[in-house]
PDB file of C-alpha atoms in Angstrom:
ATOM      1  CA  UNK W 340       0.000   0.000   0.000  1.00 43.00           C
ATOM      2  CA  UNK W 341       1.070   3.622  -0.404  1.00 50.00           C
ATOM      3  CA  UNK W 342       2.904   4.759   2.671  1.00 75.00           C
ATOM      4  CA  UNK W 343       1.023   8.076   2.801  1.00 85.00           C
ATOM      5  CA  UNK W 344      -1.424   6.466   5.217  1.00 88.00           C
ATOM      6  CA  UNK W 345       1.302   5.049   7.460  1.00 89.00           C
ATOM      7  CA  UNK W 346       3.275   8.274   7.450  1.00 91.00           C
ATOM      8  CA  UNK W 347       0.177  10.283   8.389  1.00 92.00           C
ATOM      9  CA  UNK W 348      -0.558   7.883  11.250  1.00 94.00           C
ATOM     10  CA  UNK W 349       3.011   8.257  12.501  1.00 94.00           C
ATOM     11  CA  UNK W 350       2.779  12.067  12.316  1.00 94.00           C
ATOM     12  CA  UNK W 351      -0.456  12.068  14.320  1.00 95.00           C
ATOM     13  CA  UNK W 352       1.009   9.729  16.914  1.00 95.00           C
ATOM     14  CA  UNK W 353       4.111  11.846  17.353  1.00 95.00           C
ATOM     15  CA  UNK W 354       2.038  15.035  17.479  1.00 95.00           C
ATOM     16  CA  UNK W 355       0.070  13.456  20.329  1.00 95.00           C
ATOM     17  CA  UNK W 356       3.350  12.699  22.117  1.00 96.00           C
ATOM     18  CA  UNK W 357       2.747   8.932  22.085  1.00 96.00           C
ATOM     19  CA  UNK W 358       5.198   6.098  21.577  1.00 95.00           C
ATOM     20  CA  UNK W 359       4.130   3.161  19.429  1.00 94.00           C
ATOM     21  CA  UNK W 360       3.553   1.108  22.574  1.00 93.00           C
ATOM     22  CA  UNK W 361       1.438   3.832  24.188  1.00 95.00           C
ATOM     23  CA  UNK W 362      -0.721   4.113  21.073  1.00 95.00           C
ATOM     24  CA  UNK W 363      -0.980   0.326  20.861  1.00 91.00           C
ATOM     25  CA  UNK W 364      -2.195   0.168  24.459  1.00 92.00           C
ATOM     26  CA  UNK W 365      -4.756   2.940  23.927  1.00 94.00           C
ATOM     27  CA  UNK W 366      -6.053   1.352  20.707  1.00 93.00           C
ATOM     28  CA  UNK W 367      -6.004  -2.245  22.061  1.00 88.00           C
ATOM     29  CA  UNK W 368      -3.523  -3.365  19.422  1.00 86.00           C
ATOM     30  CA  UNK W 369       0.061  -4.639  19.402  1.00 84.00           C
ATOM     31  CA  UNK W 370       3.086  -2.392  19.074  1.00 86.00           C
ATOM     32  CA  UNK W 371       4.403  -4.495  16.199  1.00 83.00           C
ATOM     33  CA  UNK W 372       1.140  -4.011  14.293  1.00 83.00           C
ATOM     34  CA  UNK W 373       1.390  -0.226  14.748  1.00 89.00           C
ATOM     35  CA  UNK W 374       4.970  -0.434  13.480  1.00 87.00           C
ATOM     36  CA  UNK W 375       3.922  -2.413  10.395  1.00 81.00           C
ATOM     37  CA  UNK W 376       1.131   0.057   9.562  1.00 86.00           C
ATOM     38  CA  UNK W 377       3.396   3.075   9.905  1.00 89.00           C
ATOM     39  CA  UNK W 378       6.027   1.430   7.692  1.00 83.00           C
ATOM     40  CA  UNK W 379       3.436   0.653   5.011  1.00 78.00           C
ATOM     41  CA  UNK W 380       3.738  -3.113   5.404  1.00 72.00           C
ATOM     42  CA  UNK W 381       0.197  -3.671   6.695  1.00 76.00           C
ATOM     43  CA  UNK W 382      -3.279  -2.220   6.216  1.00 78.00           C
ATOM     44  CA  UNK W 383      -5.325  -1.972   9.424  1.00 82.00           C
ATOM     45  CA  UNK W 384      -8.744  -3.573   9.583  1.00 80.00           C
ATOM     46  CA  UNK W 385     -11.741  -1.261   9.741  1.00 83.00           C
ATOM     47  CA  UNK W 386     -12.085  -1.923  13.466  1.00 86.00           C
ATOM     48  CA  UNK W 387      -8.389  -1.228  14.035  1.00 88.00           C
ATOM     49  CA  UNK W 388      -8.738   2.077  12.152  1.00 91.00           C
ATOM     50  CA  UNK W 389     -11.744   3.063  14.280  1.00 92.00           C
ATOM     51  CA  UNK W 390      -9.795   2.373  17.466  1.00 93.00           C
ATOM     52  CA  UNK W 391      -6.841   4.380  16.184  1.00 95.00           C
ATOM     53  CA  UNK W 392      -9.147   7.316  15.410  1.00 95.00           C
ATOM     54  CA  UNK W 393     -10.518   7.197  18.950  1.00 95.00           C
ATOM     55  CA  UNK W 394      -7.075   6.905  20.533  1.00 96.00           C
ATOM     56  CA  UNK W 395      -5.674   9.824  18.505  1.00 96.00           C
ATOM     57  CA  UNK W 396      -8.851  11.925  18.485  1.00 95.00           C
ATOM     58  CA  UNK W 397      -8.710  12.153  14.695  1.00 94.00           C
ATOM     59  CA  UNK W 398     -12.457  11.901  14.083  1.00 93.00           C
ATOM     60  CA  UNK W 399     -13.005   9.291  11.387  1.00 91.00           C
ATOM     61  CA  UNK W 400     -10.029  10.139   9.163  1.00 91.00           C
ATOM     62  CA  UNK W 401      -8.179   6.845   9.585  1.00 92.00           C
ATOM     63  CA  UNK W 402     -11.433   4.908   9.169  1.00 88.00           C
ATOM     64  CA  UNK W 403     -12.606   6.848   6.108  1.00 87.00           C
ATOM     65  CA  UNK W 404      -9.352   6.889   4.167  1.00 85.00           C
ATOM     66  CA  UNK W 405      -8.231   3.294   4.500  1.00 81.00           C
ATOM     67  CA  UNK W 406      -6.200   2.218   1.437  1.00 73.00           C
ATOM     68  CA  UNK W 407      -8.137   0.018  -0.970  1.00 61.00           C
ATOM     69  CA  UNK W 408      -8.046  -3.543   0.276  1.00 58.00           C
ATOM     70  CA  UNK W 409      -8.861  -6.234  -2.251  1.00 57.00           C
ATOM     71  CA  UNK W 410      -8.132  -9.056   0.188  1.00 61.00           C
ATOM     72  CA  UNK W 411     -10.315 -12.073  -0.529  1.00 61.00           C
ATOM     73  CA  UNK W 412     -10.461 -14.804   2.108  1.00 65.00           C
ATOM     74  CA  UNK W 413     -13.164 -16.809   3.815  1.00 68.00           C
ATOM     75  CA  UNK W 414     -14.898 -14.788   6.521  1.00 64.00           C
ATOM     76  CA  UNK W 415     -13.788 -17.162   9.259  1.00 70.00           C
ATOM     77  CA  UNK W 416     -10.132 -16.641   8.258  1.00 79.00           C
ATOM     78  CA  UNK W 417     -10.070 -12.820   8.307  1.00 79.00           C
ATOM     79  CA  UNK W 418      -8.920 -12.475  11.935  1.00 79.00           C
ATOM     80  CA  UNK W 419      -6.344 -15.241  11.501  1.00 85.00           C
ATOM     81  CA  UNK W 420      -4.966 -13.455   8.420  1.00 85.00           C
ATOM     82  CA  UNK W 421      -4.340 -10.306  10.468  1.00 81.00           C
ATOM     83  CA  UNK W 422      -2.540 -12.340  13.136  1.00 87.00           C
ATOM     84  CA  UNK W 423      -0.508 -14.255  10.558  1.00 89.00           C
ATOM     85  CA  UNK W 424       0.889 -10.963   9.250  1.00 84.00           C
ATOM     86  CA  UNK W 425       1.986  -9.916  12.755  1.00 84.00           C
ATOM     87  CA  UNK W 426       3.467 -13.197  13.974  1.00 91.00           C
ATOM     88  CA  UNK W 427       7.167 -13.605  14.738  1.00 92.00           C
ATOM     89  CA  UNK W 428       6.903 -17.421  14.740  1.00 96.00           C
ATOM     90  CA  UNK W 429       4.435 -19.660  12.913  1.00 97.00           C
ATOM     91  CA  UNK W 430       4.133 -23.410  13.266  1.00 97.00           C
ATOM     92  CA  UNK W 431       1.916 -25.139  10.714  1.00 95.00           C
ATOM     93  CA  UNK W 432       0.452 -28.615  10.653  1.00 92.00           C
ATOM     94  CA  UNK W 433      -1.143 -29.740   7.389  1.00 86.00           C
ATOM     95  CA  UNK W 434      -3.228 -32.861   6.980  1.00 79.00           C
ATOM     96  CA  UNK W 435      -4.508 -32.593   3.396  1.00 77.00           C
ATOM     97  CA  UNK W 436      -3.045 -29.511   1.711  1.00 85.00           C
ATOM     98  CA  UNK W 437       0.264 -27.670   1.764  1.00 90.00           C
ATOM     99  CA  UNK W 438      -0.168 -24.656   4.107  1.00 92.00           C
ATOM    100  CA  UNK W 439      -1.272 -21.455   2.342  1.00 91.00           C
ATOM    101  CA  UNK W 440       1.899 -19.427   2.940  1.00 95.00           C
ATOM    102  CA  UNK W 441       3.979 -22.226   1.379  1.00 95.00           C
ATOM    103  CA  UNK W 442       1.893 -22.744  -1.753  1.00 94.00           C
ATOM    104  CA  UNK W 443       3.146 -22.031  -5.274  1.00 94.00           C
ATOM    105  CA  UNK W 444       0.931 -20.148  -7.706  1.00 93.00           C
ATOM    106  CA  UNK W 445       0.061 -23.277  -9.680  1.00 93.00           C
ATOM    107  CA  UNK W 446      -0.803 -25.297  -6.578  1.00 92.00           C
ATOM    108  CA  UNK W 447      -2.829 -22.442  -5.045  1.00 91.00           C
ATOM    109  CA  UNK W 448      -4.742 -21.964  -8.308  1.00 91.00           C
ATOM    110  CA  UNK W 449      -5.625 -25.660  -8.366  1.00 90.00           C
ATOM    111  CA  UNK W 450      -6.741 -25.666  -4.703  1.00 87.00           C
ATOM    112  CA  UNK W 451      -8.868 -22.532  -5.152  1.00 87.00           C
ATOM    113  CA  UNK W 452     -10.538 -24.021  -8.243  1.00 85.00           C
ATOM    114  CA  UNK W 453     -11.830 -27.010  -6.250  1.00 77.00           C
ATOM    115  CA  UNK W 454     -14.620 -25.567  -4.031  1.00 70.00           C
ATOM    116  CA  UNK W 455     -18.256 -26.365  -4.755  1.00 66.00           C
ATOM    117  CA  UNK W 456     -20.272 -24.491  -5.791  1.00 69.00           C
ATOM    118  CA  UNK W 457     -17.577 -23.010  -8.016  1.00 74.00           C
ATOM    119  CA  UNK W 458     -16.642 -19.355  -7.661  1.00 72.00           C
ATOM    120  CA  UNK W 459     -16.453 -16.975 -10.610  1.00 76.00           C
ATOM    121  CA  UNK W 460     -13.140 -16.592 -12.406  1.00 77.00           C
ATOM    122  CA  UNK W 461     -12.831 -13.056 -11.054  1.00 78.00           C
ATOM    123  CA  UNK W 462     -13.364 -14.222  -7.483  1.00 77.00           C
ATOM    124  CA  UNK W 463     -10.874 -17.067  -7.899  1.00 79.00           C
ATOM    125  CA  UNK W 464      -8.306 -14.573  -9.197  1.00 82.00           C
ATOM    126  CA  UNK W 465      -8.875 -12.326  -6.152  1.00 81.00           C
ATOM    127  CA  UNK W 466      -8.420 -15.261  -3.799  1.00 83.00           C
ATOM    128  CA  UNK W 467      -5.268 -16.348  -5.638  1.00 87.00           C
ATOM    129  CA  UNK W 468      -3.711 -12.878  -5.372  1.00 85.00           C
ATOM    130  CA  UNK W 469      -4.516 -12.792  -1.652  1.00 85.00           C
ATOM    131  CA  UNK W 470      -2.928 -16.197  -1.072  1.00 88.00           C
ATOM    132  CA  UNK W 471       0.239 -15.237  -2.943  1.00 89.00           C
ATOM    133  CA  UNK W 472       0.391 -11.955  -1.004  1.00 86.00           C
ATOM    134  CA  UNK W 473       0.268 -13.964   2.229  1.00 89.00           C
ATOM    135  CA  UNK W 474       3.336 -15.894   1.109  1.00 90.00           C
ATOM    136  CA  UNK W 475       5.337 -12.661   0.862  1.00 88.00           C
ATOM    137  CA  UNK W 476       5.950 -12.770   4.602  1.00 90.00           C
ATOM    138  CA  UNK W 477       8.696 -15.267   3.695  1.00 92.00           C
ATOM    139  CA  UNK W 478      10.518 -12.540   1.759  1.00 89.00           C
ATOM    140  CA  UNK W 479      11.923 -11.367   5.084  1.00 87.00           C
ATOM    141  CA  UNK W 480      14.923 -13.662   5.644  1.00 89.00           C
ATOM    142  CA  UNK W 481      14.386 -13.880   9.407  1.00 88.00           C
ATOM    143  CA  UNK W 482      10.829 -13.137  10.550  1.00 89.00           C
ATOM    144  CA  UNK W 483       8.569 -14.952  10.952  1.00 93.00           C
ATOM    145  CA  UNK W 484      10.298 -18.175  11.865  1.00 96.00           C
ATOM    146  CA  UNK W 485       8.249 -20.905  10.150  1.00 97.00           C
ATOM    147  CA  UNK W 486       7.992 -24.579  11.040  1.00 97.00           C
ATOM    148  CA  UNK W 487       5.948 -26.850   8.793  1.00 95.00           C
ATOM    149  CA  UNK W 488       4.840 -30.310   9.897  1.00 94.00           C
ATOM    150  CA  UNK W 489       3.242 -32.236   7.033  1.00 90.00           C
ATOM    151  CA  UNK W 490       1.407 -35.526   7.381  1.00 83.00           C
ATOM    152  CA  UNK W 491       3.256 -37.918   5.101  1.00 70.00           C
ATOM    153  CA  UNK W 492       0.811 -40.802   4.709  1.00 55.00           C
ATOM    154  CA  UNK W 493       2.918 -41.853   1.724  1.00 36.00           C
ATOM    155  CA  UNK W 494       0.860 -44.965   1.007  1.00 27.00           C
ATOM    156  CA  UNK W 495      -2.388 -43.046   0.577  1.00 34.00           C
ATOM    157  CA  UNK W 496      -3.523 -41.051  -2.443  1.00 37.00           C
ATOM    158  CA  UNK W 497      -5.112 -38.608   0.008  1.00 38.00           C
ATOM    159  CA  UNK W 498      -1.780 -37.642   1.575  1.00 49.00           C
ATOM    160  CA  UNK W 499      -0.678 -34.037   1.487  1.00 54.00           C
ATOM    161  CA  UNK W 500       2.261 -35.058  -0.706  1.00 56.00           C
ATOM    162  CA  UNK W 501       0.551 -37.698  -2.875  1.00 56.00           C
ATOM    163  CA  UNK W 502      -2.766 -36.001  -3.640  1.00 58.00           C
ATOM    164  CA  UNK W 503      -2.329 -34.705  -7.171  1.00 66.00           C
ATOM    165  CA  UNK W 504      -3.432 -31.091  -6.858  1.00 79.00           C
ATOM    166  CA  UNK W 505      -3.275 -29.745 -10.397  1.00 80.00           C
ATOM    167  CA  UNK W 506      -1.445 -32.748 -11.823  1.00 84.00           C
ATOM    168  CA  UNK W 507       2.121 -34.101 -11.649  1.00 85.00           C
ATOM    169  CA  UNK W 508       3.866 -30.953 -12.921  1.00 89.00           C
ATOM    170  CA  UNK W 509       2.132 -28.715 -10.375  1.00 90.00           C
ATOM    171  CA  UNK W 510       2.900 -31.169  -7.574  1.00 88.00           C
ATOM    172  CA  UNK W 511       6.573 -31.425  -8.584  1.00 90.00           C
ATOM    173  CA  UNK W 512       6.850 -27.631  -8.630  1.00 93.00           C
ATOM    174  CA  UNK W 513       5.185 -27.363  -5.229  1.00 92.00           C
ATOM    175  CA  UNK W 514       7.381 -29.987  -3.589  1.00 92.00           C
ATOM    176  CA  UNK W 515      10.541 -28.471  -5.084  1.00 95.00           C
ATOM    177  CA  UNK W 516       9.445 -25.109  -3.679  1.00 96.00           C
ATOM    178  CA  UNK W 517       9.259 -26.645  -0.200  1.00 95.00           C
ATOM    179  CA  UNK W 518      12.692 -28.207  -0.694  1.00 96.00           C
ATOM    180  CA  UNK W 519      14.228 -24.874  -1.724  1.00 97.00           C
ATOM    181  CA  UNK W 520      12.752 -23.078   1.285  1.00 97.00           C
ATOM    182  CA  UNK W 521      14.088 -25.748   3.630  1.00 97.00           C
ATOM    183  CA  UNK W 522      17.516 -25.911   1.982  1.00 97.00           C
ATOM    184  CA  UNK W 523      17.781 -22.125   2.254  1.00 95.00           C
ATOM    185  CA  UNK W 524      16.966 -22.512   5.982  1.00 95.00           C
ATOM    186  CA  UNK W 525      13.960 -20.222   5.569  1.00 96.00           C
ATOM    187  CA  UNK W 526      11.625 -22.853   7.000  1.00 97.00           C
ATOM    188  CA  UNK W 527      12.027 -25.904   9.228  1.00 96.00           C
ATOM    189  CA  UNK W 528      10.253 -28.799   7.531  1.00 95.00           C
ATOM    190  CA  UNK W 529       9.352 -32.245   8.888  1.00 94.00           C
ATOM    191  CA  UNK W 530       7.181 -35.067   7.624  1.00 92.00           C
ATOM    192  CA  UNK W 531       5.016 -37.097   9.964  1.00 87.00           C
ATOM    193  CA  UNK W 532       5.438 -40.751   8.903  1.00 81.00           C
ATOM    194  CA  UNK W 533       2.333 -42.687   7.960  1.00 65.00           C
ATOM    195  CA  UNK W 534       3.308 -45.828   9.958  1.00 52.00           C
ATOM    196  CA  UNK W 535       2.915 -43.723  13.109  1.00 56.00           C
ATOM    197  CA  UNK W 536      -0.843 -44.270  12.792  1.00 53.00           C
ATOM    198  CA  UNK W 537      -3.060 -42.239  15.084  1.00 57.00           C
ATOM    199  CA  UNK W 538      -1.584 -38.997  16.410  1.00 60.00           C
ATOM    200  CA  UNK W 539      -2.989 -36.013  18.343  1.00 61.00           C
ATOM    201  CA  UNK W 540      -3.205 -33.681  15.336  1.00 66.00           C
ATOM    202  CA  UNK W 541      -5.300 -35.869  13.044  1.00 63.00           C
ATOM    203  CA  UNK W 542      -8.562 -33.944  13.497  1.00 63.00           C
ATOM    204  CA  UNK W 543      -7.768 -30.888  11.341  1.00 74.00           C
ATOM    205  CA  UNK W 544      -5.113 -28.397  10.303  1.00 87.00           C
ATOM    206  CA  UNK W 545      -3.466 -26.294  12.983  1.00 93.00           C
ATOM    207  CA  UNK W 546      -1.511 -23.042  13.037  1.00 95.00           C
ATOM    208  CA  UNK W 547       0.321 -21.851  16.148  1.00 97.00           C
ATOM    209  CA  UNK W 548       1.443 -18.222  16.228  1.00 96.00           C
ATOM    210  CA  UNK W 549       3.746 -16.293  18.552  1.00 95.00           C
ATOM    211  CA  UNK W 550       4.133 -12.511  18.683  1.00 90.00           C
ATOM    212  CA  UNK W 551       6.560  -9.896  19.855  1.00 84.00           C
ATOM    213  CA  UNK W 552       4.227  -8.258  22.352  1.00 78.00           C
ATOM    214  CA  UNK W 553       1.131 -10.383  22.901  1.00 84.00           C
ATOM    215  CA  UNK W 554       0.364 -13.940  24.050  1.00 90.00           C
ATOM    216  CA  UNK W 555       0.464 -16.790  21.519  1.00 94.00           C
ATOM    217  CA  UNK W 556      -2.691 -17.985  19.775  1.00 95.00           C
ATOM    218  CA  UNK W 557      -3.756 -21.066  17.854  1.00 95.00           C
ATOM    219  CA  UNK W 558      -5.935 -21.322  14.758  1.00 94.00           C
ATOM    220  CA  UNK W 559      -7.701 -24.524  13.787  1.00 90.00           C
ATOM    221  CA  UNK W 560      -9.583 -25.079  10.548  1.00 84.00           C
ATOM    222  CA  UNK W 561     -11.937 -27.707   9.201  1.00 74.00           C
ATOM    223  CA  UNK W 562     -14.541 -27.813   6.437  1.00 69.00           C
ATOM    224  CA  UNK W 563     -16.035 -24.307   6.046  1.00 67.00           C
ATOM    225  CA  UNK W 564     -15.062 -23.376   9.570  1.00 78.00           C
ATOM    226  CA  UNK W 565     -12.133 -21.902  11.426  1.00 86.00           C
ATOM    227  CA  UNK W 566     -11.554 -20.818  14.996  1.00 89.00           C
ATOM    228  CA  UNK W 567      -8.943 -18.742  16.806  1.00 92.00           C
ATOM    229  CA  UNK W 568      -8.052 -20.016  20.264  1.00 93.00           C
ATOM    230  CA  UNK W 569      -6.569 -17.460  22.643  1.00 91.00           C
ATOM    231  CA  UNK W 570      -7.311 -19.163  25.957  1.00 94.00           C
ATOM    232  CA  UNK W 571      -3.849 -19.823  27.492  1.00 94.00           C
ATOM    233  CA  UNK W 572      -4.828 -23.315  28.620  1.00 95.00           C
ATOM    234  CA  UNK W 573      -6.196 -24.284  25.185  1.00 94.00           C
ATOM    235  CA  UNK W 574      -3.219 -22.817  23.329  1.00 95.00           C
ATOM    236  CA  UNK W 575      -0.830 -24.654  25.646  1.00 95.00           C
ATOM    237  CA  UNK W 576      -2.678 -27.936  25.102  1.00 94.00           C
ATOM    238  CA  UNK W 577      -2.460 -27.498  21.315  1.00 93.00           C
ATOM    239  CA  UNK W 578       1.235 -26.633  21.599  1.00 95.00           C
ATOM    240  CA  UNK W 579       1.775 -29.840  23.545  1.00 93.00           C
ATOM    241  CA  UNK W 580      -0.033 -31.822  20.845  1.00 91.00           C
ATOM    242  CA  UNK W 581       2.134 -30.234  18.167  1.00 93.00           C
ATOM    243  CA  UNK W 582       5.309 -30.948  20.146  1.00 93.00           C
ATOM    244  CA  UNK W 583       4.254 -34.573  20.666  1.00 90.00           C
ATOM    245  CA  UNK W 584       3.646 -35.039  16.941  1.00 89.00           C
ATOM    246  CA  UNK W 585       6.882 -33.237  16.061  1.00 92.00           C
ATOM    247  CA  UNK W 586       8.792 -35.602  18.317  1.00 91.00           C
ATOM    248  CA  UNK W 587       7.613 -38.486  16.115  1.00 89.00           C
ATOM    249  CA  UNK W 588       8.338 -36.744  12.808  1.00 91.00           C
ATOM    250  CA  UNK W 589      11.177 -37.568  10.432  1.00 92.00           C
ATOM    251  CA  UNK W 590      14.355 -35.486  10.877  1.00 95.00           C
ATOM    252  CA  UNK W 591      14.936 -32.676   8.377  1.00 95.00           C
ATOM    253  CA  UNK W 592      17.408 -34.621   6.230  1.00 96.00           C
ATOM    254  CA  UNK W 593      15.142 -37.666   5.944  1.00 94.00           C
ATOM    255  CA  UNK W 594      12.151 -35.432   5.244  1.00 93.00           C
ATOM    256  CA  UNK W 595      14.023 -33.693   2.414  1.00 94.00           C
ATOM    257  CA  UNK W 596      15.206 -37.016   0.976  1.00 93.00           C
ATOM    258  CA  UNK W 597      11.612 -38.230   0.828  1.00 90.00           C
ATOM    259  CA  UNK W 598      10.447 -34.952  -0.717  1.00 92.00           C
ATOM    260  CA  UNK W 599      13.138 -35.169  -3.415  1.00 92.00           C
ATOM    261  CA  UNK W 600      12.142 -38.740  -4.247  1.00 90.00           C
ATOM    262  CA  UNK W 601       8.469 -37.757  -4.401  1.00 87.00           C
ATOM    263  CA  UNK W 602       9.249 -34.792  -6.660  1.00 89.00           C
ATOM    264  CA  UNK W 603      11.203 -37.061  -9.006  1.00 89.00           C
ATOM    265  CA  UNK W 604       8.234 -39.417  -9.201  1.00 86.00           C
ATOM    266  CA  UNK W 605       5.938 -36.567 -10.222  1.00 85.00           C
ATOM    267  CA  UNK W 606       8.477 -35.232 -12.733  1.00 85.00           C
ATOM    268  CA  UNK W 607       8.746 -38.702 -14.284  1.00 82.00           C
ATOM    269  CA  UNK W 608       4.970 -39.102 -14.584  1.00 74.00           C
ATOM    270  CA  UNK W 609       4.565 -35.490 -15.716  1.00 61.00           C
TER     271      UNK W 609
END
């Protein structure tokens, strides 16, 4: 987005004699989110903008002049999207699909073309752009730290690595993308072996998020539903489940070896 908005927010904050943390406290936001908005890296939600207006006594300026936002996601994911953009550490568990922030354009296009009833081509394009924009958080070489735990289930067609989303060429490209990210040490990647059988994360996909200046949260998603968990006891329980599953996952080297072999299979059949 144009940084005119962020620069104006910063000017109003400084004119009010507030630090980023003081404004964050008054507006019930995080300091890191204020920092991202001022730097032009994030667009505040409408509710965030209203709280900023109240905290700075700027009428409805920040609410009325929000930069155009063409973000297209499911309604239940909107709050999680905001948190994802603020997180300093993200741990993903995927049961059926590669996590959104790790998807290639071809894979994401195939996934977004699957829902029934089908969306219009224009709507699919909007959703695709949004998903690819989400992945840009990996452009920063350090933050957020990303761990990805993928269910291997190598003997099943339904596995996250064996389900042919978009065909062999798309799958090969997607798997090679994961390999490159892991080899570049941008993500920590582990596969959960199918012979493990039942494990505590089998019910749905899970995202754990940590932040610079607020407690961690968890986001779980199933069919047409998603929920953010911010209860400390629930988040801790889900962290323990993730840690238990991670302890049974293949080491990084073995995970990458299996990914390379799987990619070669797809390239051969493609």
